[in-house]
Each structure stands twice: as C-alpha cells, then as structure tokens.
mmCIF file of C-alpha atoms in Angstrom:
data_model
loop_
_atom_site.group_PDB
_atom_site.id
_atom_site.type_symbol
_atom_site.label_atom_id
_atom_site.label_comp_id
_atom_site.label_asym_id
_atom_site.label_seq_id
_atom_site.Cartn_x
_atom_site.Cartn_y
_atom_site.Cartn_z
ATOM 1 C CA MET A 257 -16.518 11.105 5.974
ATOM 2 C CA ARG A 258 -14.788 11.925 2.648
ATOM 3 C CA ALA A 259 -15.484 8.457 1.549
ATOM 4 C CA ILE A 260 -19.355 8.864 2.651
ATOM 5 C CA VAL A 261 -19.281 12.195 0.573
ATOM 6 C CA GLY A 262 -17.883 10.350 -2.311
ATOM 7 C CA GLN A 263 -20.227 7.626 -2.857
ATOM 8 C CA GLN A 264 -22.057 7.307 -6.173
ATOM 9 C CA LEU A 265 -20.579 10.480 -7.257
ATOM 10 C CA SER A 266 -17.998 11.441 -9.981
ATOM 11 C CA VAL A 267 -14.618 12.154 -8.581
ATOM 12 C CA ALA A 268 -14.851 15.833 -9.837
ATOM 13 C CA ALA A 269 -18.453 16.424 -7.694
ATOM 14 C CA ALA A 270 -17.055 14.577 -4.737
ATOM 15 C CA SER A 271 -14.121 16.961 -4.517
ATOM 16 C CA SER A 272 -16.077 19.856 -5.269
ATOM 17 C CA ILE A 273 -18.751 19.009 -2.203
ATOM 18 C CA TRP A 274 -15.755 17.752 0.150
ATOM 19 C CA LYS A 275 -13.782 21.484 -0.591
ATOM 20 C CA LYS A 276 -16.978 23.076 0.121
ATOM 21 C CA LEU A 277 -17.097 21.389 3.387
ATOM 22 C CA LEU A 278 -13.670 22.027 4.182
ATOM 23 C CA ASP A 279 -13.983 25.619 3.499
ATOM 24 C CA ALA A 280 -16.960 25.916 5.692
ATOM 25 C CA ASN A 281 -15.112 24.118 8.582
ATOM 26 C CA LEU A 282 -17.962 21.322 8.509
ATOM 27 C CA THR A 283 -15.645 18.266 8.822
ATOM 28 C CA SER A 284 -15.158 17.547 12.494
ATOM 29 C CA PRO A 285 -17.534 15.530 14.689
ATOM 30 C CA GLN A 286 -17.733 18.583 16.880
ATOM 31 C CA THR A 287 -19.312 20.633 14.115
ATOM 32 C CA ILE A 288 -21.448 17.703 12.496
ATOM 33 C CA ILE A 289 -23.082 17.177 15.738
ATOM 34 C CA GLN A 290 -24.028 21.015 16.164
ATOM 35 C CA VAL A 291 -24.841 22.145 12.600
ATOM 36 C CA GLU A 292 -28.295 22.127 11.078
ATOM 37 C CA ASP A 293 -29.152 19.651 8.129
ATOM 38 C CA ASP A 294 -29.849 22.718 6.145
ATOM 39 C CA ILE A 295 -26.439 24.057 6.234
ATOM 40 C CA LEU A 296 -24.962 20.698 5.078
ATOM 41 C CA ARG A 297 -27.317 20.498 2.321
ATOM 42 C CA THR A 298 -26.198 24.020 1.097
ATOM 43 C CA GLN A 299 -22.843 22.470 0.665
ATOM 44 C CA GLY A 300 -24.025 19.718 -1.360
ATOM 45 C CA LEU A 301 -24.724 16.974 1.105
ATOM 46 C CA SER A 302 -27.874 15.138 0.214
ATOM 47 C CA LYS A 303 -30.349 14.146 3.083
ATOM 48 C CA GLN A 304 -29.286 10.450 2.973
ATOM 49 C CA LYS A 305 -25.553 11.456 3.078
ATOM 50 C CA ILE A 306 -26.186 13.960 5.925
ATOM 51 C CA ARG A 307 -28.030 10.763 7.629
ATOM 52 C CA TYR A 308 -24.670 8.615 7.285
ATOM 53 C CA THR A 309 -22.221 11.388 8.315
ATOM 54 C CA ARG A 310 -24.361 11.775 11.594
ATOM 55 C CA SER A 311 -24.195 8.071 12.061
ATOM 56 C CA LEU A 312 -20.519 7.994 11.679
ATOM 57 C CA VAL A 313 -20.147 10.784 14.270
ATOM 58 C CA GLU A 314 -22.507 8.892 16.618
ATOM 59 C CA HIS A 315 -20.155 5.729 16.395
ATOM 60 C CA ASP A 316 -17.230 7.561 17.741
ATOM 61 C CA ILE A 317 -14.674 5.571 15.832
ATOM 62 C CA ASP A 318 -11.188 5.538 17.427
ATOM 63 C CA PHE A 319 -9.394 5.937 13.824
ATOM 64 C CA GLU A 320 -6.077 5.180 15.264
ATOM 65 C CA ALA A 321 -7.066 2.155 16.817
ATOM 66 C CA LEU A 322 -8.231 0.642 13.392
ATOM 67 C CA THR A 323 -4.486 0.617 12.368
ATOM 68 C CA THR A 324 -3.754 -2.020 14.960
ATOM 69 C CA ILE A 325 -6.504 -4.204 14.612
ATOM 70 C CA SER A 326 -7.400 -7.129 11.991
ATOM 71 C CA ASP A 327 -9.095 -6.293 8.808
ATOM 72 C CA LYS A 328 -12.053 -8.383 9.709
ATOM 73 C CA GLU A 329 -12.372 -6.228 12.868
ATOM 74 C CA VAL A 330 -12.057 -2.989 10.981
ATOM 75 C CA LEU A 331 -14.809 -4.217 8.406
ATOM 76 C CA GLU A 332 -17.000 -5.176 11.369
ATOM 77 C CA ILE A 333 -16.433 -1.574 12.997
ATOM 78 C CA LEU A 334 -16.826 0.628 9.912
ATOM 79 C CA THR A 335 -19.973 -1.327 8.350
ATOM 80 C CA ALA A 336 -21.642 -0.846 11.603
ATOM 81 C CA VAL A 337 -22.161 2.894 10.596
ATOM 82 C CA ILE A 338 -25.381 3.588 8.416
ATOM 83 C CA GLY A 339 -24.277 4.176 4.766
ATOM 84 C CA ILE A 340 -20.844 2.263 5.087
ATOM 85 C CA GLY A 341 -21.003 -0.869 3.250
ATOM 86 C CA CYS A 342 -18.317 -3.428 2.747
ATOM 87 C CA TRP A 343 -16.908 -1.725 -0.424
ATOM 88 C CA THR A 344 -16.545 1.486 1.292
ATOM 89 C CA ALA A 345 -14.685 -0.225 4.204
ATOM 90 C CA GLU A 346 -12.539 -2.129 1.903
ATOM 91 C CA MET A 347 -11.445 1.091 0.372
ATOM 92 C CA TYR A 348 -10.698 2.414 3.509
ATOM 93 C CA LEU A 349 -8.411 -0.591 4.487
ATOM 94 C CA LEU A 350 -6.649 -0.449 1.131
ATOM 95 C CA PHE A 351 -6.137 3.414 0.832
ATOM 96 C CA SER A 352 -6.155 4.819 4.143
ATOM 97 C CA LEU A 353 -4.705 2.072 6.165
ATOM 98 C CA GLY A 354 -2.355 0.371 3.393
ATOM 99 C CA ARG A 355 -3.566 -3.016 4.129
ATOM 100 C CA ALA A 356 -1.783 -5.581 1.819
ATOM 101 C CA ASP A 357 -4.624 -8.234 1.040
ATOM 102 C CA VAL A 358 -7.649 -6.340 0.107
ATOM 103 C CA LEU A 359 -9.737 -7.317 -3.205
ATOM 104 C CA ALA A 360 -12.896 -5.633 -3.465
ATOM 105 C CA VAL A 361 -14.806 -8.547 -4.884
ATOM 106 C CA ASP A 362 -18.270 -6.185 -5.170
ATOM 107 C CA ASP A 363 -16.338 -3.643 -7.486
ATOM 108 C CA LEU A 364 -17.603 -3.563 -10.906
ATOM 109 C CA ALA A 365 -14.321 -2.641 -12.396
ATOM 110 C CA ILE A 366 -12.581 -5.547 -10.748
ATOM 111 C CA LYS A 367 -15.197 -8.077 -11.572
ATOM 112 C CA VAL A 368 -14.916 -6.961 -15.388
ATOM 113 C CA ALA A 369 -11.095 -6.765 -15.435
ATOM 114 C CA ALA A 370 -10.932 -10.257 -13.624
ATOM 115 C CA MET A 371 -13.208 -11.612 -16.090
ATOM 116 C CA ASP A 372 -11.215 -10.543 -19.002
ATOM 117 C CA LEU A 373 -7.827 -11.639 -17.650
ATOM 118 C CA LEU A 374 -9.048 -15.011 -16.129
ATOM 119 C CA GLY A 375 -11.134 -15.572 -19.552
ATOM 120 C CA LEU A 376 -14.261 -16.020 -17.755
ATOM 121 C CA ALA A 377 -17.492 -16.233 -19.740
ATOM 122 C CA GLU A 378 -19.331 -13.989 -17.438
ATOM 123 C CA ARG A 379 -18.819 -11.799 -14.717
ATOM 124 C CA PRO A 380 -17.847 -13.483 -11.455
ATOM 125 C CA THR A 381 -19.716 -13.464 -8.341
ATOM 126 C CA PRO A 382 -17.965 -12.177 -5.291
ATOM 127 C CA LYS A 383 -17.957 -15.866 -3.904
ATOM 128 C CA GLN A 384 -16.464 -17.024 -7.460
ATOM 129 C CA LEU A 385 -13.929 -14.033 -7.386
ATOM 130 C CA LYS A 386 -12.805 -14.782 -3.835
ATOM 131 C CA MET A 387 -12.168 -18.532 -4.794
ATOM 132 C CA ALA A 388 -10.454 -17.579 -8.010
ATOM 133 C CA THR A 389 -8.052 -15.317 -6.330
ATOM 134 C CA LYS A 390 -7.511 -17.047 -2.939
ATOM 135 C CA ASP A 391 -3.739 -17.799 -4.426
ATOM 136 C CA TRP A 392 -3.056 -13.912 -4.784
ATOM 137 C CA SER A 393 -3.064 -13.600 -1.129
ATOM 138 C CA PRO A 394 -1.408 -11.771 0.638
ATOM 139 C CA HIS A 395 -0.787 -9.447 -2.134
ATOM 140 C CA ARG A 396 -4.377 -8.904 -3.415
ATOM 141 C CA SER A 397 -4.188 -5.068 -2.825
ATOM 142 C CA ALA A 398 -1.585 -4.989 -5.536
ATOM 143 C CA ALA A 399 -3.964 -7.157 -7.693
ATOM 144 C CA SER A 400 -6.808 -4.862 -7.221
ATOM 145 C CA LEU A 401 -4.634 -1.753 -8.158
ATOM 146 C CA LEU A 402 -3.682 -3.933 -11.502
ATOM 147 C CA LEU A 403 -7.332 -5.081 -12.121
ATOM 148 C CA TRP A 404 -8.458 -1.319 -11.961
ATOM 149 C CA SER A 405 -5.734 -0.405 -14.390
ATOM 150 C CA HIS A 406 -6.641 -3.135 -16.621
ATOM 151 C CA TYR A 407 -10.480 -2.166 -16.681
ATOM 152 C CA GLY A 408 -9.125 1.397 -17.544
ATOM 153 C CA TRP A 409 -7.301 -0.124 -20.619
ATOM 154 C CA LEU A 410 -10.225 -2.184 -21.416
ATOM 155 C CA ASN A 411 -12.346 0.926 -21.640
ATOM 156 C CA ASN A 412 -9.732 2.972 -23.253
ATOM 157 C CA ARG A 413 -7.366 0.804 -24.815
ATOM 158 C CA LYS A 414 -5.163 3.626 -25.704
ATOM 159 C CA GLU A 415 -2.291 2.496 -23.429
ATOM 160 C CA VAL A 416 -0.955 -0.989 -22.615
ATOM 161 C CA PRO A 417 -2.217 -2.278 -19.195
ATOM 162 C CA LEU A 418 0.418 -1.984 -16.504
#
C-alpha cells in the first residue's frame, strides 16, 4: 500500500500522505474495506489510488509467502493488482524482499545512467538494457543502486559517483 501511495509523487508528499494514513489508522486491510472513499480522500489519496488500494486488499496477498517464491511468481502476483505495474513490483522485490537480481529496466534514472556508463548514443529500451546487463546477473540489484547513484551524480555532479 505504501508503494501505491508513493507512485508519481515526491518523497515528501508521499511521506506526508502515508503519515496521515498511519495516524488515522487507515492502513490495514480491515479498515480499508470498511472506510468510505471520502475519508481516504481527506487523508490525501486520489480517487485512482483509492481504487488501487481497494484492489490490493481484494487480492488478499499472503506477503509472507512472497518471501519463498521466485521473482517471476512475485511479479505475477503483484502485477495482478490494479495499479501495481512491473516497476512497483520490482521495487518491492528489491527493497522489501531484498532480492539480489533486480534491474528496473523501465526506470528512467537507470536508463539514463546506463546510457552514460555504457557509452550509448540514446537511452536503451528495456529489451536493450536487459541484453546489455545480462552478464551482471545475479547482482543486478547492486547495479540498480549504483546506477541510481550515478544518475544522481550526473544531475548534480557535486560528488564523485559511488
């Protein structure tokens, strides 16, 4: 749910909305089922994010079981929820499940950083990026973190990239 709340928002805005939801005790499946949309809207959720949150609750995912299944299976389960696409599911794999081999090939920052580091003339497509990084497996999660860091350095250039 926190990933849904944070989609297409700044970190500060997402954190503020999440805090409001926590303070109002509006993060459990039981409360989401019972609460009116207007209450969720007053906490900062858009109509679309309310729909996504309700879809998440309706799917009744056993998050503990996700720790024991393959990345592909996790992606299939999570992307069945309205509002959770591949990128959000990959972020869950990487940051919540700590999987070692996740490269978010649809992430703009990763594409831009890879273009720079690999000396490409234009941003790679997801398919091109998968092919260019296949030898990085099974350590693509570390590569994701390094690419995000490099992207930050490219835009800021005040620090040496990690």
